[in-house]
XYZ file of C-alpha atoms in Angstrom:
459
model
C -117.953 -177.201 57.643
C -118.425 -177.098 53.862
C -116.101 -179.230 51.753
C -116.874 -177.219 48.611
C -113.733 -175.302 47.527
C -114.259 -171.572 48.012
C -113.881 -169.605 44.768
C -112.420 -166.069 45.061
C -115.485 -164.543 43.375
C -118.209 -164.324 46.036
C -121.737 -163.796 44.697
C -124.670 -163.342 47.058
C -128.353 -162.751 46.308
C -131.096 -162.914 48.926
C -134.655 -163.378 47.695
C -137.064 -160.888 49.237
C -139.978 -162.651 50.931
C -142.588 -160.277 49.504
C -142.316 -159.186 45.877
C -144.763 -157.161 43.840
C -146.879 -159.206 41.475
C -146.615 -156.652 38.643
C -143.578 -154.429 39.186
C -141.389 -156.796 37.154
C -143.323 -155.800 34.032
C -141.918 -152.251 34.111
C -138.452 -152.805 35.551
C -137.010 -152.513 32.045
C -138.089 -148.870 32.167
C -137.004 -148.240 35.755
C -133.419 -149.413 35.161
C -132.778 -147.139 32.169
C -130.862 -144.570 34.311
C -128.635 -147.386 35.565
C -128.052 -148.727 32.079
C -126.995 -145.313 30.789
C -124.423 -144.979 33.573
C -123.317 -148.601 33.254
C -122.699 -148.100 29.538
C -120.203 -145.367 30.463
C -118.734 -147.397 33.314
C -118.253 -150.414 31.084
C -116.358 -148.276 28.609
C -114.043 -147.537 31.542
C -114.049 -151.228 32.478
C -112.773 -152.213 29.029
C -109.980 -149.625 28.985
C -108.976 -150.351 32.593
C -108.813 -154.064 31.754
C -106.402 -153.338 28.910
C -104.256 -151.163 31.190
C -104.320 -153.884 33.852
C -103.371 -156.508 31.255
C -100.240 -154.527 30.410
C -99.465 -154.062 34.119
C -99.801 -157.810 34.712
C -97.468 -158.595 31.815
C -94.886 -156.125 33.125
C -95.164 -156.438 36.896
C -97.301 -159.517 37.553
C -99.777 -157.418 39.545
C -103.217 -155.940 38.968
C -103.003 -152.314 40.234
C -105.206 -152.250 43.337
C -107.068 -149.041 42.535
C -107.943 -150.299 39.048
C -108.933 -153.664 40.498
C -111.311 -151.955 42.912
C -112.872 -149.942 40.107
C -113.550 -152.975 37.900
C -114.919 -154.977 40.823
C -117.186 -152.020 41.581
C -118.490 -152.005 38.006
C -119.244 -155.727 38.216
C -120.874 -155.211 41.631
C -123.115 -152.446 40.234
C -123.972 -154.588 37.200
C -124.895 -157.546 39.409
C -127.219 -155.422 41.549
C -129.037 -154.134 38.468
C -129.255 -157.654 36.999
C -130.571 -159.023 40.311
C -133.232 -156.290 40.448
C -134.109 -156.615 36.760
C -134.248 -159.619 34.490
C -131.117 -161.431 35.604
C -133.007 -162.680 38.680
C -136.009 -160.477 39.682
C -134.917 -161.203 43.243
C -135.769 -157.840 44.819
C -138.009 -154.819 44.388
C -135.533 -152.592 46.225
C -134.094 -150.125 43.724
C -130.316 -150.592 43.199
C -128.036 -147.904 44.642
C -125.919 -145.765 42.328
C -122.520 -146.740 43.732
C -119.487 -148.914 43.091
C -118.953 -149.522 46.802
C -120.255 -152.453 48.865
C -123.473 -151.461 50.643
C -126.393 -153.139 52.383
C -128.353 -154.612 49.474
C -129.930 -158.030 48.769
C -127.352 -158.671 46.034
C -123.616 -158.262 46.589
C -120.385 -159.295 44.934
C -116.846 -159.423 46.283
C -113.649 -160.605 44.599
C -110.556 -161.419 46.622
C -107.624 -159.274 45.556
C -104.793 -161.422 44.098
C -101.370 -160.247 45.260
C -99.723 -161.858 42.231
C -101.055 -162.868 38.820
C -99.471 -165.086 36.183
C -98.010 -163.240 33.200
C -98.427 -166.268 30.970
C -102.081 -166.847 31.871
C -102.837 -163.187 31.139
C -101.973 -163.893 27.504
C -104.391 -166.756 26.997
C -106.998 -167.107 29.729
C -109.429 -164.430 28.539
C -109.852 -165.956 25.070
C -108.470 -169.500 24.890
C -108.803 -170.970 28.375
C -112.221 -169.415 28.960
C -113.601 -170.726 25.655
C -115.246 -173.851 27.171
C -117.057 -171.610 29.653
C -118.153 -169.274 26.856
C -119.834 -172.232 25.175
C -121.661 -173.128 28.397
C -122.686 -169.507 28.953
C -124.059 -169.402 25.418
C -126.693 -171.819 26.722
C -127.336 -169.722 29.845
C -127.604 -166.385 28.046
C -128.204 -167.327 24.420
C -126.691 -164.986 21.832
C -126.522 -162.381 24.589
C -123.473 -164.095 26.095
C -121.098 -161.886 24.138
C -123.051 -158.813 25.200
C -122.983 -159.979 28.798
C -119.228 -160.355 28.759
C -118.634 -156.863 27.423
C -121.708 -154.784 28.190
C -124.270 -154.496 31.007
C -127.404 -154.630 28.880
C -127.288 -158.340 28.088
C -126.905 -159.461 31.702
C -129.427 -156.999 33.153
C -132.083 -158.043 30.658
C -131.332 -161.736 30.709
C -131.516 -164.075 27.765
C -131.243 -167.722 26.928
C -131.964 -170.113 29.787
C -131.677 -167.420 32.471
C -134.126 -165.158 30.667
C -136.579 -168.014 30.182
C -136.436 -169.057 33.851
C -136.823 -165.461 35.055
C -139.851 -165.084 32.771
C -141.357 -168.194 34.376
C -140.645 -166.658 37.797
C -142.360 -163.431 36.749
C -145.454 -165.314 35.596
C -145.465 -167.267 38.872
C -145.294 -163.977 40.781
C -148.232 -162.582 38.846
C -150.358 -165.695 39.362
C -149.453 -166.831 42.888
C -147.615 -163.897 44.430
C -144.635 -166.179 45.165
C -141.228 -166.726 43.580
C -140.562 -170.495 43.669
C -137.536 -171.002 45.938
C -136.128 -173.868 43.932
C -136.310 -171.837 40.733
C -134.626 -168.867 42.442
C -131.776 -171.076 43.714
C -131.210 -172.440 40.224
C -131.217 -168.955 38.638
C -128.705 -167.751 41.253
C -126.471 -170.680 40.397
C -126.510 -169.711 36.727
C -125.856 -166.038 37.541
C -122.983 -167.031 39.826
C -121.422 -169.054 37.011
C -121.715 -166.067 34.644
C -120.067 -163.662 37.085
C -117.227 -166.065 37.844
C -116.438 -166.392 34.141
C -116.621 -162.629 33.582
C -114.209 -162.072 36.496
C -111.807 -164.680 35.122
C -111.946 -163.316 31.582
C -111.414 -159.782 32.940
C -108.137 -160.946 34.561
C -109.433 -160.337 38.097
C -108.380 -163.814 39.215
C -106.168 -166.666 38.037
C -108.391 -169.324 39.618
C -110.140 -171.229 36.836
C -113.939 -171.120 37.244
C -115.312 -174.527 38.296
C -117.756 -176.343 36.073
C -120.087 -176.449 39.033
C -123.554 -175.033 39.585
C -123.429 -173.615 43.115
C -127.091 -172.905 43.677
C -128.727 -170.824 46.347
C -128.481 -167.284 47.652
C -125.218 -167.743 49.548
C -121.762 -168.583 48.186
C -120.809 -172.084 49.416
C -118.233 -171.894 52.217
C -118.934 -168.268 53.158
C -120.352 -167.218 56.534
C -124.026 -166.216 56.640
C -124.927 -162.716 55.384
C -125.157 -161.255 58.884
C -121.505 -162.048 59.592
C -120.489 -161.043 56.078
C -122.116 -157.623 56.438
C -119.887 -156.814 59.385
C -116.811 -157.773 57.393
C -117.835 -155.592 54.471
C -118.207 -152.591 56.733
C -114.552 -152.793 57.730
C -111.388 -151.678 55.935
C -111.722 -154.389 53.260
C -113.961 -152.164 51.138
C -111.472 -149.899 49.369
C -113.796 -149.437 46.374
C -115.597 -146.791 48.463
C -112.577 -144.567 47.776
C -113.836 -144.248 44.204
C -115.737 -140.985 44.582
C -118.016 -139.626 41.873
C -115.317 -137.198 40.729
C -112.677 -139.909 40.402
C -115.067 -142.222 38.592
C -116.027 -139.400 36.205
C -112.351 -138.654 35.547
C -111.603 -142.319 34.834
C -114.640 -142.704 32.562
C -113.731 -139.510 30.688
C -110.191 -140.771 30.242
C -111.486 -144.143 29.047
C -113.844 -142.580 26.524
C -111.035 -140.316 25.306
C -108.799 -143.377 24.912
C -111.452 -145.260 22.931
C -112.092 -142.239 20.694
C -108.338 -141.853 20.266
C -108.078 -145.477 19.161
C -110.815 -144.929 16.579
C -109.151 -141.753 15.288
C -105.767 -143.444 15.051
C -107.206 -146.416 13.169
C -109.152 -144.148 10.795
C -106.187 -141.833 10.267
C -103.807 -144.735 9.618
C -106.260 -146.253 7.131
C -106.690 -142.950 5.292
C -102.945 -142.357 5.021
C -102.379 -145.945 3.835
C -105.163 -145.681 1.252
C -103.855 -142.341 0.001
C -100.360 -143.731 -0.436
C -101.388 -146.986 -2.116
C -104.550 -146.272 -4.132
C -103.617 -143.163 -6.120
C -102.921 -143.636 -9.801
C -100.206 -141.928 -11.796
C -102.482 -138.955 -12.480
C -103.083 -138.408 -8.754
C -106.647 -139.740 -8.598
C -107.667 -141.810 -5.584
C -109.259 -144.851 -7.236
C -111.381 -147.761 -6.066
C -110.193 -151.284 -6.928
C -111.267 -152.410 -10.402
C -114.531 -154.411 -10.467
C -115.467 -156.766 -13.296
C -118.977 -155.996 -14.549
C -120.936 -157.886 -17.179
C -124.407 -157.965 -18.676
C -126.145 -160.003 -21.349
C -128.196 -156.915 -22.131
C -127.249 -153.752 -23.975
C -126.018 -151.605 -21.080
C -124.598 -151.619 -17.566
C -125.999 -148.702 -15.563
C -125.079 -147.415 -12.122
C -127.714 -146.512 -9.564
C -128.649 -142.846 -9.424
C -126.312 -140.520 -7.512
C -127.575 -137.209 -6.168
C -125.008 -134.418 -6.351
C -125.484 -131.098 -4.592
C -122.841 -128.420 -4.927
C -125.009 -125.593 -3.631
C -122.555 -124.894 -0.796
C -119.205 -123.167 -1.000
C -117.190 -123.933 -4.126
C -114.335 -125.387 -2.062
C -116.569 -128.250 -0.868
C -116.537 -129.777 -4.339
C -113.704 -127.980 -6.083
C -111.095 -128.376 -3.332
C -112.308 -131.431 -1.403
C -113.802 -133.773 -4.012
C -112.241 -132.266 -7.094
C -112.532 -133.877 -10.513
C -114.224 -137.311 -10.716
C -112.675 -140.024 -12.859
C -114.192 -143.222 -14.302
C -111.772 -145.747 -15.780
C -112.692 -148.812 -17.833
C -110.763 -151.686 -19.345
C -112.353 -153.855 -22.035
C -111.390 -156.144 -24.920
C -114.088 -154.830 -27.259
C -114.551 -151.112 -27.914
C -116.921 -149.758 -25.270
C -118.596 -146.461 -24.534
C -118.706 -145.034 -21.005
C -120.630 -141.877 -20.237
C -122.072 -139.798 -17.423
C -125.467 -138.155 -17.904
C -128.438 -136.892 -15.967
C -130.859 -139.574 -14.783
C -133.738 -138.201 -16.856
C -131.709 -138.310 -20.087
C -130.507 -141.862 -19.385
C -134.076 -142.941 -18.628
C -135.341 -141.574 -21.951
C -132.513 -143.141 -23.950
C -132.710 -146.554 -22.283
C -136.505 -146.730 -21.961
C -137.536 -150.216 -23.026
C -133.879 -151.346 -23.357
C -132.649 -154.590 -21.788
C -129.979 -153.572 -19.264
C -128.382 -154.396 -15.897
C -128.462 -151.847 -13.050
C -125.600 -152.354 -10.574
C -126.994 -152.457 -7.029
C -123.913 -153.685 -5.174
C -120.217 -153.756 -6.000
C -117.688 -156.294 -4.797
C -116.157 -159.588 -5.842
C -119.624 -160.742 -6.877
C -121.541 -157.633 -8.029
C -125.321 -157.636 -7.734
C -127.618 -156.375 -10.479
C -131.242 -155.494 -11.042
C -132.170 -156.746 -14.489
C -134.444 -154.613 -16.663
C -136.109 -156.364 -19.594
C -136.586 -154.899 -23.050
C -135.068 -154.697 -26.510
C -132.277 -152.843 -28.308
C -131.568 -149.106 -27.958
C -132.453 -146.574 -30.581
C -129.058 -145.561 -31.919
C -125.491 -145.980 -30.672
C -124.541 -144.246 -27.419
C -121.910 -142.085 -29.100
C -124.595 -140.533 -31.298
C -126.396 -139.036 -28.288
C -125.713 -135.432 -27.318
C -126.761 -135.359 -23.663
C -123.586 -136.867 -22.137
C -121.812 -134.577 -19.660
C -118.594 -136.582 -20.180
C -117.782 -139.708 -22.176
C -114.980 -141.903 -23.512
C -114.879 -144.585 -26.212
C -112.531 -147.370 -27.251
C -110.962 -150.715 -26.361
C -108.286 -151.300 -23.740
C -107.972 -148.805 -20.885
C -110.109 -145.713 -21.272
C -110.949 -142.989 -18.788
C -113.209 -139.965 -18.562
C -113.057 -137.047 -16.159
C -116.018 -135.016 -15.003
C -116.440 -131.939 -12.841
C -119.485 -132.588 -10.603
C -122.602 -130.487 -11.109
C -125.945 -130.270 -9.310
C -128.413 -132.962 -10.245
C -129.057 -136.702 -10.270
C -126.565 -138.617 -12.380
C -125.875 -142.101 -13.715
C -122.891 -143.809 -15.303
C -123.625 -145.916 -18.396
C -121.340 -148.502 -20.020
C -122.294 -149.969 -23.429
C -120.597 -151.543 -26.375
C -119.597 -148.823 -28.837
C -121.880 -150.315 -31.530
C -124.786 -150.780 -29.066
C -124.632 -154.565 -29.389
C -125.668 -156.849 -26.492
C -123.211 -158.567 -24.137
C -121.233 -155.915 -22.256
C -118.170 -156.896 -20.245
C -115.786 -154.421 -18.641
C -113.495 -153.837 -15.676
C -114.333 -150.487 -14.080
C -113.110 -148.291 -11.244
C -114.157 -144.874 -9.962
C -112.143 -142.202 -8.191
C -111.640 -138.531 -7.506
C -108.803 -136.123 -6.845
C -109.632 -135.786 -3.107
C -106.544 -133.678 -2.501
C -107.220 -133.100 1.239
C -107.609 -136.848 1.902
C -104.024 -137.268 3.121
C -104.174 -134.175 5.314
C -107.449 -135.299 6.849
C -105.791 -138.604 7.697
C -102.822 -136.831 9.239
C -105.195 -134.567 11.195
C -106.979 -137.624 12.591
C -103.632 -139.108 13.608
C -102.652 -135.894 15.401
C -106.029 -135.636 17.173
C -105.879 -139.314 18.085
C -102.353 -138.893 19.416
C -103.347 -135.966 21.628
C -106.401 -137.784 22.973
C -104.275 -140.898 23.325
C -102.001 -138.966 25.660
C -104.742 -137.196 27.595
C -106.926 -140.262 28.130
C -104.317 -142.440 29.887
C -103.165 -139.422 31.933
C -106.734 -138.937 33.182
C -107.027 -142.645 34.025
C -103.691 -142.599 35.829
C -104.660 -139.472 37.763
C -107.963 -140.999 38.874
C -106.305 -144.263 39.888
C -103.527 -142.450 41.742
C -106.041 -140.371 43.729
C -108.052 -143.477 44.600
C -104.908 -145.324 45.639
C -103.785 -142.430 47.863
C -107.240 -142.200 49.440
C -107.227 -145.906 50.316
C -103.648 -145.914 51.621
């Protein structure tokens, strides 16, 4: 009898005796249908895990129907990984099901009747951190993908990906998968799945720092006896029919979209209420710009107002440019062609990126011909020291903003911000909040309905 402690996450993978020498080269293409479905299922997995986390904090239990769904997603993921580049252990195409079936790769997780509320707060990020560092070696940078998404695990990476590549080359050359190499790869995969199950709150048992190699989980009966057990009433995940899974996935996607809408709506309302100036313009934070040349020039901006007037007049509204400088400066907006003619051969700085440390493209040359205020092509302009602002009603064309010293001398330094009226901005934010709230109600209701139907079916 084995003295190795049995972990509640049981991972099995049986190497097929005869594998195709070349099929592994195209499995990345063959598993695309699985990956599309798994992407949707993992969206449900994430949302269900959050719902389960709340349930554990409140009741100390992982709702059984939700537990079965998440185990089914992991089971499906493991089959695809075993077929593809997580192991290359079989040429038998994975079934499209969450339920336990006869397949060379299987996964079972013992259902925990009670789970610790305190551990639920810390195990998925703090306690699992040492394992994340180990898995970073197994899966390389793909470890974070593997923990949240099926693509990283199915396609391998890091040490696992390297070993599976060696196995593929061995298959092509000799027609055999080295048994010792397969056992080692299965040990690494088993470690990955144990950590994922722990981080997903499916068990409170801490994953051992132990490489249990081989196709069979240490301490479990042989596959023939296990198959009979799986066929019995201990396989409630089969109650997750296609309709219930679709309902849960739809509810999960609606919940994720709702979260995005709520975040975007909250941000828009907060920005509208905090970034408007006294004149009602929604302004960007002031950025300090400087140049040793004769001008600071924005990159070209294409404006098209060929659509309905309300697109620009009612949505964008009037544009405002505000500057603050110690020396008298000139700020103007003009068409790109006019700016190019005026500043041809002039030493200037073109702003390519704004932020705490703005980036510029320096253009060499000499002094301009005449002061900027003497030019007649400006669509809007303002001059003076201190705080100055110009307003401009957008027109079709390609435009640039130019800031120069009023006397066209070199060494320009200014604090500048840009804004617009954007009157509907607040209402758009409120609309996103309303839409997010409605989806936020419908999504959880769909998840609850799917889980309730699965629970009733397994009762």
